[in-house]
Short mmCIF file of C-alpha atoms in Angstrom, two decimals:
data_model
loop_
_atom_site.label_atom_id
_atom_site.label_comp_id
_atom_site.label_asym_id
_atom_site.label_seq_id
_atom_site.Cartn_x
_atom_site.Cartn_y
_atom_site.Cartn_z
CA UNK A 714 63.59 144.21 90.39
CA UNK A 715 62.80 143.73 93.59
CA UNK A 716 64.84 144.25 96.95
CA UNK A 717 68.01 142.24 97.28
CA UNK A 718 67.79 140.48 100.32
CA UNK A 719 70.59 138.80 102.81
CA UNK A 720 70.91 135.06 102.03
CA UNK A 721 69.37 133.01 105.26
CA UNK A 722 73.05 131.94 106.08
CA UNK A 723 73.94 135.46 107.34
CA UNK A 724 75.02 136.29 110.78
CA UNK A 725 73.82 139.26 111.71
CA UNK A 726 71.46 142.18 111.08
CA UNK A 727 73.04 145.47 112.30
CA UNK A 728 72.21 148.80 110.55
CA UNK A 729 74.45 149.06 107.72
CA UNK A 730 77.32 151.54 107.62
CA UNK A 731 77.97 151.42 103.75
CA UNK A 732 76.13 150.48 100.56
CA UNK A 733 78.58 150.02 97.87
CA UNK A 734 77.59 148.99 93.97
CA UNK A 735 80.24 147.87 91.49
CA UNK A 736 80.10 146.06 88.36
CA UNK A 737 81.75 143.00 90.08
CA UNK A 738 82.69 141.81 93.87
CA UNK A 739 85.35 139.86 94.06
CA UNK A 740 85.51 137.72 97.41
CA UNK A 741 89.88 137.14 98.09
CA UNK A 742 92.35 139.31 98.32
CA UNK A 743 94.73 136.79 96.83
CA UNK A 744 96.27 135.65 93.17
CA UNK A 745 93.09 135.17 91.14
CA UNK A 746 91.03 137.66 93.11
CA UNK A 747 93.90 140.55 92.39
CA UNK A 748 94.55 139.76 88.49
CA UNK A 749 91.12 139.75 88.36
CA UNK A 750 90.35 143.00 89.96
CA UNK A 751 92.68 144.31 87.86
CA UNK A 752 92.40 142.52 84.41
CA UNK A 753 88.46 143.89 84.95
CA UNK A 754 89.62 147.60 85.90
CA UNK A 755 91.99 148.45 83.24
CA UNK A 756 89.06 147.20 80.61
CA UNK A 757 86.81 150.12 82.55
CA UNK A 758 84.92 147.82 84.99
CA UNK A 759 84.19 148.70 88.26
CA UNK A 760 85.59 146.20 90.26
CA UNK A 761 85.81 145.63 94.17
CA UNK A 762 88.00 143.53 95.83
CA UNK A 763 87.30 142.56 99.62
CA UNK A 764 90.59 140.74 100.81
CA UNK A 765 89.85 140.36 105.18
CA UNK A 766 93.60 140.86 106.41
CA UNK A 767 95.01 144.29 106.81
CA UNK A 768 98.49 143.56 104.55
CA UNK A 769 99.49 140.09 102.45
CA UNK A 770 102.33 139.41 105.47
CA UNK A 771 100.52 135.84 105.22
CA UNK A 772 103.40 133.14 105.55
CA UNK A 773 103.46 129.64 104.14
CA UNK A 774 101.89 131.15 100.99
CA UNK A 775 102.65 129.36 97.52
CA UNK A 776 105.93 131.71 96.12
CA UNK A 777 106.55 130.04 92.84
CA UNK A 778 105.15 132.61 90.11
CA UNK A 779 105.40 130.24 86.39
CA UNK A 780 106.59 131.35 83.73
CA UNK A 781 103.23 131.81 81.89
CA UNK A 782 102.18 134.29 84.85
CA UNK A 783 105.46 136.23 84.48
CA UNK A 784 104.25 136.05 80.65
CA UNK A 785 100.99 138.10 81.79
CA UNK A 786 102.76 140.30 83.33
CA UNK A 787 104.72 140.83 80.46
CA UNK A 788 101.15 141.64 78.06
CA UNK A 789 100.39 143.95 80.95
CA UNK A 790 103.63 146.37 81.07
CA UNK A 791 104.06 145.04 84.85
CA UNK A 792 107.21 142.11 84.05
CA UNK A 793 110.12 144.84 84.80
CA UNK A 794 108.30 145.96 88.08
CA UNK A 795 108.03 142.48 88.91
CA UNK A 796 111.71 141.41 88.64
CA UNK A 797 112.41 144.96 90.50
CA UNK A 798 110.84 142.58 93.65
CA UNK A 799 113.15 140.15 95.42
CA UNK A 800 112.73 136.99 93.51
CA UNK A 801 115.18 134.01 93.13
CA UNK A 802 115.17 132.42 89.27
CA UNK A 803 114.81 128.48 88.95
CA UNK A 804 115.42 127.73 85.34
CA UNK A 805 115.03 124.01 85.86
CA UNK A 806 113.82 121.64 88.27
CA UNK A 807 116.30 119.69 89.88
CA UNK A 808 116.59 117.67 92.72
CA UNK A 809 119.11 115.23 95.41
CA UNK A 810 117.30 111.79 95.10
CA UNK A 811 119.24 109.44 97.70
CA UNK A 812 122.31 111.27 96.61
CA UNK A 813 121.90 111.19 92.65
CA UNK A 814 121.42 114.74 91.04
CA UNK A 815 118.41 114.52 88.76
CA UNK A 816 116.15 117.01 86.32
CA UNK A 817 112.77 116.85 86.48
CA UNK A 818 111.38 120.00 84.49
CA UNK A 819 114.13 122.58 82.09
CA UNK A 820 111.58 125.65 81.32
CA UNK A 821 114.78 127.12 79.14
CA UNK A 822 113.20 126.35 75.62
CA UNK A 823 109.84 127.84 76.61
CA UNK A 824 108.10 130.18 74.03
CA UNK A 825 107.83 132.83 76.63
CA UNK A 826 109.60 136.14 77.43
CA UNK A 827 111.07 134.68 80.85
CA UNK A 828 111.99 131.01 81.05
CA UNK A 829 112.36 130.35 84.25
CA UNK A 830 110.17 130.03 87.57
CA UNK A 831 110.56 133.00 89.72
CA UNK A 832 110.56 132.35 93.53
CA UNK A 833 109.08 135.41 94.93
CA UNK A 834 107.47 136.00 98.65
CA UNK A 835 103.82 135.99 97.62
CA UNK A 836 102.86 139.48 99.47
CA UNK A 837 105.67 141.03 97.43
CA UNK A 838 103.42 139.57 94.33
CA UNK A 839 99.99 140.55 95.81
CA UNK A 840 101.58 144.15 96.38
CA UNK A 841 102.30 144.56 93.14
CA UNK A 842 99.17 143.41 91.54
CA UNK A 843 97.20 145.94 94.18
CA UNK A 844 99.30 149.18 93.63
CA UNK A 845 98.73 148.30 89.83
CA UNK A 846 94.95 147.78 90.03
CA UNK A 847 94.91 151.04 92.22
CA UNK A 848 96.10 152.67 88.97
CA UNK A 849 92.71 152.91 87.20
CA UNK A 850 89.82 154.65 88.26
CA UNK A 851 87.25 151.47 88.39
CA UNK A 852 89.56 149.96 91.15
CA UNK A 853 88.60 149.35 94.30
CA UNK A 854 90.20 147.16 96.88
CA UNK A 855 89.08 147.05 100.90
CA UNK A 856 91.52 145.87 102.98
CA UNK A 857 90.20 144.12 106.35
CA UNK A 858 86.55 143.92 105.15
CA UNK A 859 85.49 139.79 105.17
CA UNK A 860 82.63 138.89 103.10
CA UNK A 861 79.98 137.12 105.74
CA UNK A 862 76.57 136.62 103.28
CA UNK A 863 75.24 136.36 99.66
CA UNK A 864 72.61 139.16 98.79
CA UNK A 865 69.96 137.34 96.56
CA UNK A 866 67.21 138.76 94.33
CA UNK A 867 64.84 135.65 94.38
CA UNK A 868 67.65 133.22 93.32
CA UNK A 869 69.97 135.49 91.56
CA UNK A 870 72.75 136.12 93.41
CA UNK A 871 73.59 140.38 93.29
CA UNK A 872 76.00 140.56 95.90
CA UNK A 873 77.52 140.06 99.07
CA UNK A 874 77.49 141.67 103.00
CA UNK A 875 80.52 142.12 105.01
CA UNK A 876 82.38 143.58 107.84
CA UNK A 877 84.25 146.22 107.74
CA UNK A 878 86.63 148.78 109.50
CA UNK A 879 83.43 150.99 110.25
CA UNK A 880 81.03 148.36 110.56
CA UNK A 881 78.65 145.95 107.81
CA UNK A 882 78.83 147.02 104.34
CA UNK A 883 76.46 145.77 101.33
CA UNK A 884 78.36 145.79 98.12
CA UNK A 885 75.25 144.89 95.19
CA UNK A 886 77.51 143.99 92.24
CA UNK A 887 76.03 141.80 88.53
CA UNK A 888 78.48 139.84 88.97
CA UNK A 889 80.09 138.25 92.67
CA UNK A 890 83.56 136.25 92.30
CA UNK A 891 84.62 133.37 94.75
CA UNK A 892 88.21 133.78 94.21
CA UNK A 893 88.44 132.64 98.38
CA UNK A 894 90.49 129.89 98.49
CA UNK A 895 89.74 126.04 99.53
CA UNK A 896 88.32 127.04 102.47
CA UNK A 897 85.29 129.74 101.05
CA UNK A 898 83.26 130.99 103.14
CA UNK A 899 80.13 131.35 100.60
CA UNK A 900 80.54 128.70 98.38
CA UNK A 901 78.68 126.51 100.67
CA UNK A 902 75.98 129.56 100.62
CA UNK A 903 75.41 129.32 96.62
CA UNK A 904 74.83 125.66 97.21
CA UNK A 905 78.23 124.67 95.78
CA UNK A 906 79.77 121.67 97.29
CA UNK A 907 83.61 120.30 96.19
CA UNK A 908 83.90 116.99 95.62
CA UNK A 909 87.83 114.61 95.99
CA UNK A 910 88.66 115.27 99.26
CA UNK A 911 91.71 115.16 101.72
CA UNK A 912 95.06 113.65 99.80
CA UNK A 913 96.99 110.82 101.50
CA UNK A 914 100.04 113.34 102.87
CA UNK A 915 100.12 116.79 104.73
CA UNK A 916 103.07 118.88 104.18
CA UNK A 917 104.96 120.47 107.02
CA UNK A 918 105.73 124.42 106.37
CA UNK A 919 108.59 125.72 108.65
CA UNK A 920 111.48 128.41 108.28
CA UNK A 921 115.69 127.69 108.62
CA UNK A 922 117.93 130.27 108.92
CA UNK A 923 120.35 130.47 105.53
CA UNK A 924 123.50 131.36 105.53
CA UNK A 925 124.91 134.03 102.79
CA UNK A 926 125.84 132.70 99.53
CA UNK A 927 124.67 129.33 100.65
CA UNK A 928 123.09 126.92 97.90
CA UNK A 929 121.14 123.58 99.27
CA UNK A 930 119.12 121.56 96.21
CA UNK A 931 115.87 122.85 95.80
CA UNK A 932 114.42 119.03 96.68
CA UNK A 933 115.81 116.80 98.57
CA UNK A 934 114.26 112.96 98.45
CA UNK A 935 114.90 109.45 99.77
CA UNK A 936 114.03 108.29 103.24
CA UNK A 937 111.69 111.62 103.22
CA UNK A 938 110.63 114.63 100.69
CA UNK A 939 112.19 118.19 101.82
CA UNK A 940 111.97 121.32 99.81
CA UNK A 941 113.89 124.47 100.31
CA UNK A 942 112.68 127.97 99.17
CA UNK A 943 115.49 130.37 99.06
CA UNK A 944 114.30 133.45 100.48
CA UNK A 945 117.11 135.64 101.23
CA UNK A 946 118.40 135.18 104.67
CA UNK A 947 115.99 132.09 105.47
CA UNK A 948 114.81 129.16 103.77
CA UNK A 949 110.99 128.89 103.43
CA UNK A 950 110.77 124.70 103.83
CA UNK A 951 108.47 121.98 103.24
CA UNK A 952 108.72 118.14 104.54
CA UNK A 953 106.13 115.76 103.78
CA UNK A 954 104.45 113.23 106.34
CA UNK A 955 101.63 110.95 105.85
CA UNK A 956 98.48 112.39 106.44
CA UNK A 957 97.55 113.03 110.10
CA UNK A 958 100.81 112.09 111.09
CA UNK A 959 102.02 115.09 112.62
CA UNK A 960 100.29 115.32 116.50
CA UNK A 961 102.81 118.66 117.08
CA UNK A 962 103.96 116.62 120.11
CA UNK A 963 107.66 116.04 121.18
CA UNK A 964 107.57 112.57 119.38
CA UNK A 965 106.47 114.49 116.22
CA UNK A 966 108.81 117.06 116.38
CA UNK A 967 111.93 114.67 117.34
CA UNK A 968 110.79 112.71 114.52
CA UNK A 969 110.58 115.45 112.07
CA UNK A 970 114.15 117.24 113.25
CA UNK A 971 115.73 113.25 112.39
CA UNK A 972 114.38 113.12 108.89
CA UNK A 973 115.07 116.50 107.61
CA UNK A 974 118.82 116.41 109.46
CA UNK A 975 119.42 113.08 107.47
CA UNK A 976 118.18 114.58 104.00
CA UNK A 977 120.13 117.54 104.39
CA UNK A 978 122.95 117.44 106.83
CA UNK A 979 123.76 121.25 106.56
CA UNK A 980 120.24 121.47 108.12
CA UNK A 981 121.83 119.21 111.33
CA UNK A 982 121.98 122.48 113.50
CA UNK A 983 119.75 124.47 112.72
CA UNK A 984 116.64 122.32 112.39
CA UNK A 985 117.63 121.03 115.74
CA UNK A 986 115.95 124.67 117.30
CA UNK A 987 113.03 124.23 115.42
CA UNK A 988 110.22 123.37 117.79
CA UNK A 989 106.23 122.56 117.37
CA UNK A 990 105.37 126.27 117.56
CA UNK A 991 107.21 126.91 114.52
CA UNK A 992 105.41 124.64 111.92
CA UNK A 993 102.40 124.78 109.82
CA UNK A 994 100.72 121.84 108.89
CA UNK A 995 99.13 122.36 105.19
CA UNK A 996 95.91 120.08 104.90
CA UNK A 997 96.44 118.77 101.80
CA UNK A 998 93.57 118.56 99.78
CA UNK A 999 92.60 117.39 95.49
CA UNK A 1000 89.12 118.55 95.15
CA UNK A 1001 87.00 120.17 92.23
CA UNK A 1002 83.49 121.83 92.18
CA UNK A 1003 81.10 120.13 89.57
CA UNK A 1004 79.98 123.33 88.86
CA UNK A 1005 81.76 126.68 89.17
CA UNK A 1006 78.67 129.07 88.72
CA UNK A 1007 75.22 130.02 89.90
CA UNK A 1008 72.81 132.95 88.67
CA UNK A 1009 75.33 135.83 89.24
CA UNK A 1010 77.82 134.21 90.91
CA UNK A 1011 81.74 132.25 89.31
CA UNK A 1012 83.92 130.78 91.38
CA UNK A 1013 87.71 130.44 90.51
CA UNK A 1014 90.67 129.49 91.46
CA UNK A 1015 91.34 127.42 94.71
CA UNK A 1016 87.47 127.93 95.50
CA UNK A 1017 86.76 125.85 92.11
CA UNK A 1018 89.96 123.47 92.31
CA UNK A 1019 92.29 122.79 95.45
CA UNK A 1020 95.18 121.32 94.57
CA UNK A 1021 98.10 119.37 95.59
CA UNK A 1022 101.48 121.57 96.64
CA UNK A 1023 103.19 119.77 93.88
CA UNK A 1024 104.93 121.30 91.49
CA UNK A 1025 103.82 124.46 92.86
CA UNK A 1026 100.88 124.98 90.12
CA UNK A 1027 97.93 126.53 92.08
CA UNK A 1028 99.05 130.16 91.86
CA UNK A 1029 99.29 129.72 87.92
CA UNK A 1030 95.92 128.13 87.62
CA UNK A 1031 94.29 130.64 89.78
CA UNK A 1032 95.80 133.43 87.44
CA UNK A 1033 94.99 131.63 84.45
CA UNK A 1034 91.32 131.31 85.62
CA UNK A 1035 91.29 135.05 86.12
CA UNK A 1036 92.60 135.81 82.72
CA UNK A 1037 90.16 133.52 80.95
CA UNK A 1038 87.12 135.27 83.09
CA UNK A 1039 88.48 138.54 82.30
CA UNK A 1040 89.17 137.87 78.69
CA UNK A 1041 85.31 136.79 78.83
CA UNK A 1042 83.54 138.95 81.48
CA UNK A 1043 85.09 142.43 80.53
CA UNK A 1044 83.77 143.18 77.03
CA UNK A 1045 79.81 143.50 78.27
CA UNK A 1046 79.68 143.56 82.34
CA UNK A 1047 79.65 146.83 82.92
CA UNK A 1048 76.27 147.50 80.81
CA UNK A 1049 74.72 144.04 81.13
CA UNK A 1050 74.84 141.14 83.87
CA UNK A 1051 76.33 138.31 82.94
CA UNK A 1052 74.36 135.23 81.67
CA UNK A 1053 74.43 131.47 83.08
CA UNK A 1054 75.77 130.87 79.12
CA UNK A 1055 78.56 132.99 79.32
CA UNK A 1056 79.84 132.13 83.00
CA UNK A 1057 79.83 128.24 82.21
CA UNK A 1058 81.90 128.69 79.07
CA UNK A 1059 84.60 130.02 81.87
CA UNK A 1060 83.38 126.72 83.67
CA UNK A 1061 84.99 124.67 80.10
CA UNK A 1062 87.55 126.58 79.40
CA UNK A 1063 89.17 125.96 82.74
CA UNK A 1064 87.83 123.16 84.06
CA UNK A 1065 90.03 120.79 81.63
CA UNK A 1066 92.82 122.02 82.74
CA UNK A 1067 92.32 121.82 86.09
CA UNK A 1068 91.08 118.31 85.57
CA UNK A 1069 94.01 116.97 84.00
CA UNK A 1070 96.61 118.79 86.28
CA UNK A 1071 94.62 117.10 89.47
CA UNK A 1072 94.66 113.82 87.76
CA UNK A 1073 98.98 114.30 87.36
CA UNK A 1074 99.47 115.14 90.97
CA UNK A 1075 96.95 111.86 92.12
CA UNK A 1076 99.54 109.88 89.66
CA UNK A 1077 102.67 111.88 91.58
CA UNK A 1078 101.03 111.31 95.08
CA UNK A 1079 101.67 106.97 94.42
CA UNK A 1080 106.08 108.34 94.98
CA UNK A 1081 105.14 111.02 97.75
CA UNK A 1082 103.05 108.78 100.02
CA UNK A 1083 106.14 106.26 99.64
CA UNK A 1084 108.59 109.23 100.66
CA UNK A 1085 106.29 110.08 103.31
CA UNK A 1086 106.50 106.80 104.89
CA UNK A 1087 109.30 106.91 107.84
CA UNK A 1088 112.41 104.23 107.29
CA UNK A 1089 111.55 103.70 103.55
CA UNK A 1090 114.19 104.63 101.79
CA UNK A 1091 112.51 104.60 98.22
CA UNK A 1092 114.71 103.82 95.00
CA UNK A 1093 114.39 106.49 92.08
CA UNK A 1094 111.34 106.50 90.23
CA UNK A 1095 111.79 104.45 86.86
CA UNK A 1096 110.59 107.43 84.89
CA UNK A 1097 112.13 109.71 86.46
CA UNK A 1098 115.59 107.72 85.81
CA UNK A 1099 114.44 107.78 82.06
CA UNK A 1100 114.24 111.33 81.75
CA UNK A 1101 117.26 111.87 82.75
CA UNK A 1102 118.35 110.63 79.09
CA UNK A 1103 115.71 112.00 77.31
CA UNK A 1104 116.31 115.93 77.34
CA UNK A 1105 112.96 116.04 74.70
CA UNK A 1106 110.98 114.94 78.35
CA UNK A 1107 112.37 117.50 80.52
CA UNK A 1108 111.30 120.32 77.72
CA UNK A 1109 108.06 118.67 77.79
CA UNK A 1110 107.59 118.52 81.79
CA UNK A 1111 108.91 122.33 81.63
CA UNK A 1112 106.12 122.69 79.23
CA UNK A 1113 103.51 120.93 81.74
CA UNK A 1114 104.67 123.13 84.60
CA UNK A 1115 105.70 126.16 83.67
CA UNK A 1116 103.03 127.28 80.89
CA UNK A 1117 100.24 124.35 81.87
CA UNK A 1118 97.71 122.63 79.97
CA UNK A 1119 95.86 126.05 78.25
CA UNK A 1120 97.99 128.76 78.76
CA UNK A 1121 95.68 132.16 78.97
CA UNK A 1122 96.82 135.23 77.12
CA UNK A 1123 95.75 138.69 78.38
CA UNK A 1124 93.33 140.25 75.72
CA UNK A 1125 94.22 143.62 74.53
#
């Protein structure tokens, strides 16, 4: 084989301060890069993780681990260490629509262990998928190190350089994992380009104190959307706006502090000291690679699929896409690289899914574009009026959310 060399794209040529080879590089320090890293370790693959931050303290991260995650952890011994986390239990879906109380999803006839969505911070979750990884020998994650280049053998991809604490590392791997998010850095370097694009609404992230004891619907809709995450002594919230709406000016902000004090009067007061400074505008974005591989290279998660805030599904795709990679990758990659073959039949097992759940939030975008609209107060949704009297639909919208379309199992 000849001498891997740095993919054109790269940045930089200083002398190298570490050479690193693994059995896979995983690009992400997040969901799918983690149960990855550690699905691949505890089957005795050497597996390196590169995640660019120091910690997980990232805010405005997805919290909402699915019952078909908490079911992983369950296969993996990790479910009791898991609820040992702070975590608030949502065991259905309900919501305030113009002042009617309504059920959108009951997860409490699930054929899983837990039956209920777990609201946990999502560094508490990362945490606990690293200090389990860093149980087995074949583990190894590097904090603060930010993958900058594909290495390439001719047009095999065998790894990636980064930055480290002590300077550019090379880590030569058979196998390099986009698990990076929406916004990957190499995906545009393997020559993979998403297609869908930028939704019609941006949602609008922002913390409110909460008060002890103090319950506030998890949704509240009408003239507006607003979501409230209960997480301990603040709420983490979400308000939707049409897309490009919010300028982070005073009209923005004045307009903002009116709609959310109107859905949820308790809010009155307190949203009144929220200013520009303290809100994150998510770019909300549908989007799906054609094609999730190249010659040593799979992409998964967020870096194969973005997808729509709603119903909080992206962390359980992104750990179901690591469970069905693992379940594939582990029995031969660490004597063999993988083969185009082997990483498109991830490519079909997942892609469905992912396909179908994208296709359900487009459909659910047609009521949030109406909330999102400023004086329209919106009348409830005919089916969501008809399953309030049809208890069979709620099961089967617990069933679409909580487990999804192909729930993955871990393999023994």
């Amino acid at each position: 084989m000849s001498e891997p060399t740095i993919d054109p794209a790269a940045d930089g040529r200083q002398a190298l301060a570490e050479s690193v080879t693994a059995d896979c590089v995983i690009v992400g320090g997040g969901p799918a890069g983690l149960m990855l890293g550690l699905l691949l370790a505890r089957r005795g693959v050497r597996a390196t993780v590169l995640e660019q931050h120091g910690d997980f303290l990232r805010d405005f991260r997805g919290d909402t681990i699915h019952p078909s995650t908490q079911q992983n952890l369950h296969e993996l011994g990790l479910l009791e260490r898991f609820l040992e986390r702070p975590h608030a239990d949502l065991p259905q879906v309900t919501m305030s629509f113009s002042g009617r109380r309504l059920v959108l999803a009951d997860f409490t006839r699930l054929p899983t262990t837990r039956r209920a969505i777990a609201f946990m911070p999502q560094w508490d979750f990362l945490d606990l998928l690293a200090d389990a990884g860093g149980e087995h020998p074949g583990y190894d994650l590097r904090m603060r190190t930010a993958a900058t280049a594909l290495l390439r053998d001719r047009e095999r991809i065998v790894g990636v350089r980064a930055e480290g604490p002590g300077g550019p590392v090379e880590i030569r791997a058979k196998l390099t994992v986009l698990a990076d998010g929406r916004d990957s850095a190499l995906r545009g370097q393997a020559g993979l380009d998403p297609v869908g694009g930028a939704s019609a609404i941006d949602v609008l992230w922002f913390r409110l104190p909460r008060h002890e004891e103090e319950q506030i619907p998890f949704m509240q809709a009408g003239d507006g959307a607003l979501l409230s995450i209960p997480r301990g002594d603040f709420y983490q919230c979400a308000h939707i706006v049409r897309k490009s709406a919010w300028a982070g000016d005073a009209r923005s902000v004045e307009a903002m502090r009116a709609r959310v004090a109107a859905l949820a009067p308790a809010f009155r007061e307190r949203i009144a000291a929220v200013g520009a400074e303290d809100v994150r505008v998510l770019d909300v974005r549908i989007e799906h690679l054609e094609q999730w591989h190249r010659d040593g290279l799979l992409a998964i998660g967020d870096a194969a699929h973005a997808m729509s805030p709603a119903g909080g599904v992206g962390i359980n795709l992104a750990i179901q896409d690591a469970v069905a990679a693992a379940n594939t990758l582990a029995p031969g990659l660490a004597s063999a690289r993988p083969t185009t073959a082997l990483l498109h039949r991830i490519q079909r097992r997942r892609q469905w899914p992912a396909r179908v759940t994208q296709a359900f939030q487009r459909r659910l975008e047609t009521v949030l574009v109406k909330l999102a609209e400023p004086g329209e107060q919106v009348p409830v949704p005919l089916p969501l009026r008809a399953v309030q009297h049809l208890p069979a639909a709620r099961h089967a919208m617990g069933r679409f959310i909580g487990l999804g379309v192909l729930p993955e199992h871990v393999a023994r």
